Amino acid sequence: MLTIQTSEAMQAWAQAARRSGIRVGLVPTMGALHEGHLSLIRRAFERVDHVVVSIFVNPTQFAPGEDLDRYPRQLAVDAERCAAEGVTCLFAPEATGVYAADHSVYVEESVLSKGLCGGTRPEHFRGVLTVVAKLFNLVQPDVAVFGQKDAQQAALIRRMVRDLDFPVEIDVAPIVREPDGLAMSSRNAYLSVAERQSALGLSRSLQEAVRAFGSGVRDATSLRAAIAAALEASPDVRIDYVATVDAESLAPVETLRSGILIALAAYVGRTRLIDNVVL
Ligand code: AMP
């Protein structure tokens, strides 16, 4: 496995790959790789022979006071995991090599980015879209794989690719969960044993919502209220939002139907977790 640490070297590799006609897949991550990330790599390999994994804790998607400094970093372990998956190239740049000191151009989306996580993290998606646009230009992938775990992010990236004509196919992989249902996340490492138990409320409340939909509930307001009540039963859990939206436009819906996205975010202790399900 090749490890590349500078943007210039990454782009040179990508240009050579293009000239030789190989198809390239990209899996962008912030590292601390778990089975969720590995599932994206395996999915990329179903489509292409060469996969680039990027590991970059992107400063522009963190607000002051968020967890940029304490975000888990374990590059050596991650590199071993990528090598074991047969990854062609690991792109692990330094922040200073990705953003010029006077960087001043950002990708900003004006509709889908405003609700859900964008309500609490108003600058977050501008940082995400900017870094993903940069990664697309550096790696020039044919396919890029993202996780449904970050459903709003996936919808925004599809929208950016459509609206700005990036020549890349976006693939979105299902959420990988722990055996007890907790969605895998690098941030689960922050949870104490008691918080880890409380965090199960997120996936359980969504499973309960799926059952309610299955038994005929169509009123989104009462479904959201039931999810909120289930979440608030845990003393450590504070709800950020519970939303029922169209999976593509992220527009709120009041009458449930199949294909609707139920998304939620909650603080478990100090840790903000997200989860979702598509009906
Ligand atoms: P992150 O490193 O958290 O920025 O995530 C990198 C990519 O992995 C994103 O596309 C995430 O949606 C995806 N991802 C993170 N956790 C999971 C999971 N549990 N299942 C599937 N994909 C995931």
GROMACS .gro file of C-alpha atoms and ligand atoms in nm:
model
  302
    1MET     CA    1   0.000   0.000   0.000
    2LEU     CA    2   0.125   0.340  -0.098
    3THR     CA    3   0.097   0.618   0.161
    4ILE     CA    4   0.075   0.973   0.030
    5GLN     CA    5   0.101   1.277   0.257
    6THR     CA    6   0.086   1.578   0.030
    7SER     CA    7  -0.183   1.715  -0.199
    8GLU     CA    8   0.066   1.756  -0.483
    9ALA     CA    9   0.174   1.391  -0.469
   10MET     CA   10  -0.189   1.277  -0.445
   11GLN     CA   11  -0.290   1.472  -0.753
   12ALA     CA   12   0.015   1.350  -0.946
   13TRP     CA   13  -0.079   0.989  -0.859
   14ALA     CA   14  -0.440   1.052  -0.966
   15GLN     CA   15  -0.336   1.204  -1.296
   16ALA     CA   16  -0.107   0.909  -1.370
   17ALA     CA   17  -0.390   0.669  -1.277
   18ARG     CA   18  -0.626   0.851  -1.515
   19ARG     CA   19  -0.371   0.837  -1.798
   20SER     CA   20  -0.327   0.463  -1.749
   21GLY     CA   21  -0.704   0.415  -1.764
   22ILE     CA   22  -0.759   0.249  -1.425
   23ARG     CA   23  -1.082   0.309  -1.239
   24VAL     CA   24  -1.037   0.456  -0.893
   25GLY     CA   25  -1.266   0.450  -0.590
   26LEU     CA   26  -1.239   0.696  -0.301
   27VAL     CA   27  -1.344   0.642   0.062
   28PRO     CA   28  -1.309   0.968   0.257
   29THR     CA   29  -1.274   0.929   0.635
   30MET     CA   30  -1.149   1.106   0.944
   31GLY     CA   31  -0.971   0.790   1.062
   32ALA     CA   32  -1.013   0.585   1.382
   33LEU     CA   33  -1.136   0.325   1.137
   34HIS     CA   34  -1.402   0.074   1.243
   35GLU     CA   35  -1.611  -0.187   1.062
   36GLY     CA   36  -1.837   0.087   0.922
   37HIS     CA   37  -1.544   0.243   0.740
   38LEU     CA   38  -1.415  -0.100   0.630
   39SER     CA   39  -1.756  -0.180   0.481
   40LEU     CA   40  -1.721   0.127   0.258
   41ILE     CA   41  -1.377   0.010   0.142
   42ARG     CA   42  -1.515  -0.338   0.061
   43ARG     CA   43  -1.805  -0.182  -0.123
   44ALA     CA   44  -1.567   0.033  -0.328
   45PHE     CA   45  -1.374  -0.281  -0.427
   46GLU     CA   46  -1.695  -0.431  -0.565
   47ARG     CA   47  -1.689  -0.149  -0.821
   48VAL     CA   48  -1.323  -0.076  -0.893
   49ASP     CA   49  -0.979  -0.240  -0.866
   50HIS     CA   50  -0.802   0.051  -0.698
   51VAL     CA   51  -0.923   0.221  -0.382
   52VAL     CA   52  -0.787   0.536  -0.219
   53VAL     CA   53  -0.877   0.591   0.148
   54SER     CA   54  -0.828   0.940   0.282
   55ILE     CA   55  -0.773   1.000   0.652
   56PHE     CA   56  -0.802   1.364   0.740
   57VAL     CA   57  -0.955   1.523   1.049
   58ASN     CA   58  -1.086   1.823   0.861
   59PRO     CA   59  -1.060   2.137   1.076
   60THR     CA   60  -1.309   2.341   0.871
   61GLN     CA   61  -1.602   2.114   0.966
   62PHE     CA   62  -1.549   2.161   1.341
   63ALA     CA   63  -1.679   2.470   1.521
   64PRO     CA   64  -1.478   2.628   1.803
   65GLY     CA   65  -1.541   2.425   2.119
   66GLU     CA   66  -1.619   2.103   1.931
   67ASP     CA   67  -1.396   1.795   1.953
   68LEU     CA   68  -1.132   1.871   1.686
   69ASP     CA   69  -0.845   1.845   1.935
   70ARG     CA   70  -0.957   1.529   2.108
   71TYR     CA   71  -1.091   1.349   1.799
   72PRO     CA   72  -0.928   1.000   1.806
   73ARG     CA   73  -0.616   0.977   1.590
   74GLN     CA   74  -0.449   0.637   1.530
   75LEU     CA   75  -0.282   0.653   1.193
   76ALA     CA   76  -0.053   0.350   1.236
   77VAL     CA   77  -0.344   0.119   1.331
   78ASP     CA   78  -0.560   0.265   1.052
   79ALA     CA   79  -0.283   0.209   0.798
   80GLU     CA   80  -0.264  -0.158   0.900
   81ARG     CA   81  -0.641  -0.194   0.861
   82CYS     CA   82  -0.632  -0.035   0.517
   83ALA     CA   83  -0.341  -0.255   0.408
   84ALA     CA   84  -0.529  -0.564   0.526
   85GLU     CA   85  -0.824  -0.462   0.305
   86GLY     CA   86  -0.593  -0.433   0.003
   87VAL     CA   87  -0.626  -0.054  -0.020
   88THR     CA   88  -0.412   0.080  -0.305
   89CYS     CA   89  -0.330   0.415  -0.157
   90LEU     CA   90  -0.372   0.583   0.181
   91PHE     CA   91  -0.391   0.961   0.158
   92ALA     CA   92  -0.312   1.106   0.501
   93PRO     CA   93  -0.222   1.472   0.465
   94GLU     CA   94  -0.143   1.732   0.730
   95ALA     CA   95  -0.402   2.012   0.766
   96THR     CA   96  -0.139   2.265   0.659
   97GLY     CA   97  -0.086   2.070   0.336
   98VAL     CA   98  -0.457   2.072   0.251
   99TYR     CA   99  -0.552   2.434   0.321
  100ALA     CA  100  -0.340   2.730   0.221
  101ALA     CA  101  -0.283   2.968   0.511
  102ASP     CA  102  -0.504   3.222   0.329
  103HIS     CA  103  -0.763   2.971   0.199
  104SER     CA  104  -1.077   3.171   0.112
  105VAL     CA  105  -1.300   2.964  -0.122
  106TYR     CA  106  -1.571   2.737   0.024
  107VAL     CA  107  -1.854   2.522  -0.112
  108GLU     CA  108  -2.177   2.630   0.050
  109GLU     CA  109  -2.516   2.465   0.003
  110SER     CA  110  -2.815   2.680   0.079
  111VAL     CA  111  -3.115   2.451   0.146
  112LEU     CA  112  -3.039   2.094   0.256
  113SER     CA  113  -2.761   2.207   0.488
  114LYS     CA  114  -2.982   2.430   0.701
  115GLY     CA  115  -3.190   2.175   0.893
  116LEU     CA  116  -3.110   1.866   1.101
  117CYS     CA  117  -2.740   1.875   1.200
  118GLY     CA  118  -2.702   2.209   1.020
  119GLY     CA  119  -2.930   2.367   1.281
  120THR     CA  120  -2.684   2.293   1.560
  121ARG     CA  121  -2.367   2.297   1.349
  122PRO     CA  122  -2.420   2.588   1.108
  123GLU     CA  123  -2.068   2.583   0.956
  124HIS     CA  124  -2.028   2.206   0.952
  125PHE     CA  125  -2.151   2.118   0.604
  126ARG     CA  126  -1.964   2.406   0.441
  127GLY     CA  127  -1.647   2.244   0.580
  128VAL     CA  128  -1.756   1.896   0.470
  129LEU     CA  129  -1.848   1.997   0.115
  130THR     CA  130  -1.531   2.203   0.077
  131VAL     CA  131  -1.305   1.919   0.183
  132VAL     CA  132  -1.493   1.660  -0.024
  133ALA     CA  133  -1.471   1.888  -0.331
  134LYS     CA  134  -1.097   1.920  -0.269
  135LEU     CA  135  -1.061   1.542  -0.229
  136PHE     CA  136  -1.249   1.487  -0.556
  137ASN     CA  137  -1.003   1.721  -0.730
  138LEU     CA  138  -0.701   1.559  -0.565
  139VAL     CA  139  -0.799   1.193  -0.614
  140GLN     CA  140  -1.020   1.226  -0.926
  141PRO     CA  141  -1.218   0.913  -0.839
  142ASP     CA  142  -1.468   0.740  -1.067
  143VAL     CA  143  -1.669   0.633  -0.762
  144ALA     CA  144  -1.678   0.769  -0.405
  145VAL     CA  145  -1.840   0.574  -0.123
  146PHE     CA  146  -2.006   0.737   0.178
  147GLY     CA  147  -2.208   0.596   0.467
  148GLN     CA  148  -2.581   0.624   0.527
  149LYS     CA  149  -2.483   0.680   0.893
  150ASP     CA  150  -2.434   1.046   0.791
  151ALA     CA  151  -2.756   1.063   0.588
  152GLN     CA  152  -2.763   1.442   0.560
  153GLN     CA  153  -2.399   1.450   0.450
  154ALA     CA  154  -2.471   1.186   0.184
  155ALA     CA  155  -2.770   1.386   0.052
  156LEU     CA  156  -2.558   1.702   0.042
  157ILE     CA  157  -2.275   1.534  -0.144
  158ARG     CA  158  -2.516   1.396  -0.402
  159ARG     CA  159  -2.656   1.748  -0.440
  160MET     CA  160  -2.310   1.905  -0.476
  161VAL     CA  161  -2.208   1.648  -0.738
  162ARG     CA  162  -2.530   1.712  -0.930
  163ASP     CA  163  -2.526   2.091  -0.904
  164LEU     CA  164  -2.153   2.139  -0.970
  165ASP     CA  165  -2.117   1.857  -1.227
  166PHE     CA  166  -1.843   1.659  -1.056
  167PRO     CA  167  -1.764   1.358  -1.279
  168VAL     CA  168  -1.793   1.108  -0.993
  169GLU     CA  169  -2.051   0.848  -0.905
  170ILE     CA  170  -2.171   0.858  -0.543
  171ASP     CA  171  -2.246   0.532  -0.367
  172VAL     CA  172  -2.401   0.525  -0.019
  173ALA     CA  173  -2.350   0.217   0.200
  174PRO     CA  174  -2.582   0.097   0.480
  175ILE     CA  175  -2.517   0.171   0.847
  176VAL     CA  176  -2.297  -0.086   1.021
  177ARG     CA  177  -2.404  -0.146   1.381
  178GLU     CA  178  -2.263  -0.311   1.691
  179PRO     CA  179  -2.438  -0.642   1.774
  180ASP     CA  180  -2.665  -0.456   2.021
  181GLY     CA  181  -2.771  -0.203   1.759
  182LEU     CA  182  -2.552   0.100   1.838
  183ALA     CA  183  -2.441   0.259   1.511
  184MET     CA  184  -2.062   0.236   1.487
  185SER     CA  185  -1.890   0.570   1.521
  186SER     CA  186  -1.540   0.688   1.600
  187ARG     CA  187  -1.704   0.903   1.870
  188ASN     CA  188  -1.838   0.596   2.055
  189ALA     CA  189  -1.486   0.582   2.205
  190TYR     CA  190  -1.579   0.889   2.415
  191LEU     CA  191  -1.862   0.705   2.594
  192SER     CA  192  -1.831   0.574   2.951
  193VAL     CA  193  -1.977   0.230   3.023
  194ALA     CA  194  -2.299   0.388   3.155
  195GLU     CA  195  -2.324   0.628   2.859
  196ARG     CA  196  -2.264   0.342   2.616
  197GLN     CA  197  -2.573   0.175   2.769
  198SER     CA  198  -2.778   0.496   2.743
  199ALA     CA  199  -2.666   0.541   2.381
  200LEU     CA  200  -2.857   0.224   2.290
  201GLY     CA  201  -3.171   0.434   2.325
  202LEU     CA  202  -3.096   0.595   1.988
  203SER     CA  203  -3.113   0.280   1.778
  204ARG     CA  204  -3.385   0.126   1.995
  205SER     CA  205  -3.614   0.427   1.956
  206LEU     CA  206  -3.566   0.410   1.579
  207GLN     CA  207  -3.640   0.037   1.573
  208GLU     CA  208  -3.953   0.109   1.774
  209ALA     CA  209  -4.050   0.374   1.517
  210VAL     CA  210  -4.006   0.123   1.234
  211ARG     CA  211  -4.235  -0.120   1.420
  212ALA     CA  212  -4.494   0.154   1.473
  213PHE     CA  213  -4.485   0.240   1.101
  214GLY     CA  214  -4.523  -0.131   1.026
  215SER     CA  215  -4.831  -0.146   1.243
  216GLY     CA  216  -4.993   0.142   1.058
  217VAL     CA  217  -4.883   0.467   1.226
  218ARG     CA  218  -4.868   0.742   0.961
  219ASP     CA  219  -4.871   1.058   1.172
  220ALA     CA  220  -4.513   1.188   1.186
  221THR     CA  221  -4.573   1.424   1.479
  222SER     CA  222  -4.686   1.147   1.710
  223LEU     CA  223  -4.405   0.920   1.589
  224ARG     CA  224  -4.144   1.189   1.663
  225ALA     CA  225  -4.300   1.243   2.006
  226ALA     CA  226  -4.276   0.870   2.080
  227ILE     CA  227  -3.909   0.864   1.974
  228ALA     CA  228  -3.837   1.170   2.191
  229ALA     CA  229  -4.012   1.013   2.490
  230ALA     CA  230  -3.813   0.691   2.448
  231LEU     CA  231  -3.485   0.885   2.425
  232GLU     CA  232  -3.560   1.103   2.723
  233ALA     CA  233  -3.623   0.797   2.937
  234SER     CA  234  -3.242   0.774   2.972
  235PRO     CA  235  -3.104   1.028   3.222
  236ASP     CA  236  -2.778   1.083   3.025
  237VAL     CA  237  -2.952   1.161   2.694
  238ARG     CA  238  -3.040   1.511   2.573
  239ILE     CA  239  -3.213   1.536   2.236
  240ASP     CA  240  -3.074   1.769   1.971
  241TYR     CA  241  -3.338   1.686   1.708
  242VAL     CA  242  -3.573   1.415   1.590
  243ALA     CA  243  -3.683   1.468   1.228
  244THR     CA  244  -3.897   1.298   0.967
  245VAL     CA  245  -3.787   1.414   0.622
  246ASP     CA  246  -3.781   1.324   0.256
  247ALA     CA  247  -3.458   1.122   0.213
  248GLU     CA  248  -3.342   1.319  -0.092
  249SER     CA  249  -3.464   1.677  -0.041
  250LEU     CA  250  -3.455   1.655   0.342
  251ALA     CA  251  -3.782   1.850   0.343
  252PRO     CA  252  -3.994   1.781   0.655
  253VAL     CA  253  -4.287   1.542   0.610
  254GLU     CA  254  -4.593   1.505   0.829
  255THR     CA  255  -4.743   1.193   0.674
  256LEU     CA  256  -4.519   0.890   0.685
  257ARG     CA  257  -4.464   0.667   0.387
  258SER     CA  258  -4.204   0.419   0.279
  259GLY     CA  259  -3.871   0.583   0.190
  260ILE     CA  260  -3.901   0.856   0.455
  261LEU     CA  261  -3.585   0.924   0.657
  262ILE     CA  262  -3.614   0.940   1.035
  263ALA     CA  263  -3.300   1.110   1.161
  264LEU     CA  264  -3.197   1.206   1.510
  265ALA     CA  265  -2.909   1.356   1.703
  266ALA     CA  266  -2.865   1.345   2.078
  267TYR     CA  267  -2.602   1.423   2.335
  268VAL     CA  268  -2.513   1.125   2.551
  269GLY     CA  269  -2.322   1.292   2.831
  270ARG     CA  270  -2.098   1.532   2.636
  271THR     CA  271  -2.087   1.317   2.323
  272ARG     CA  272  -2.310   1.409   2.031
  273LEU     CA  273  -2.429   1.101   1.842
  274ILE     CA  274  -2.646   1.066   1.531
  275ASP     CA  275  -2.849   0.779   1.393
  276ASN     CA  276  -3.121   0.729   1.134
  277VAL     CA  277  -3.342   0.482   0.956
  278VAL     CA  278  -3.523   0.485   0.622
  279LEU     CA  279  -3.876   0.353   0.647
  280AMP     P1  280  -1.606   0.964   0.948
  280AMP     O1  281  -1.468   0.906   0.958
  280AMP     O2  282  -1.686   0.951   1.072
  280AMP     O3  283  -1.605   1.102   0.890
  280AMP     O4  284  -1.682   0.875   0.843
  280AMP     C1  285  -1.627   0.848   0.715
  280AMP     C2  286  -1.732   0.777   0.633
  280AMP     O5  287  -1.768   0.656   0.697
  280AMP     C3  288  -1.861   0.859   0.616
  280AMP     O6  289  -1.908   0.843   0.482
  280AMP     C4  290  -1.953   0.795   0.715
  280AMP     O7  291  -2.089   0.807   0.681
  280AMP     C5  292  -1.908   0.650   0.709
  280AMP     N1  293  -1.946   0.579   0.831
  280AMP     C6  294  -1.918   0.615   0.959
  280AMP     N2  295  -1.975   0.529   1.045
  280AMP     C7  296  -2.041   0.437   0.971
  280AMP     C8  297  -2.121   0.323   1.001
  280AMP     N3  298  -2.146   0.285   1.126
  280AMP     N4  299  -2.172   0.253   0.898
  280AMP     C9  300  -2.149   0.290   0.770
  280AMP     N5  301  -2.075   0.397   0.734
  280AMP    C10  302  -2.022   0.469   0.833
   0.00000   0.00000   0.00000
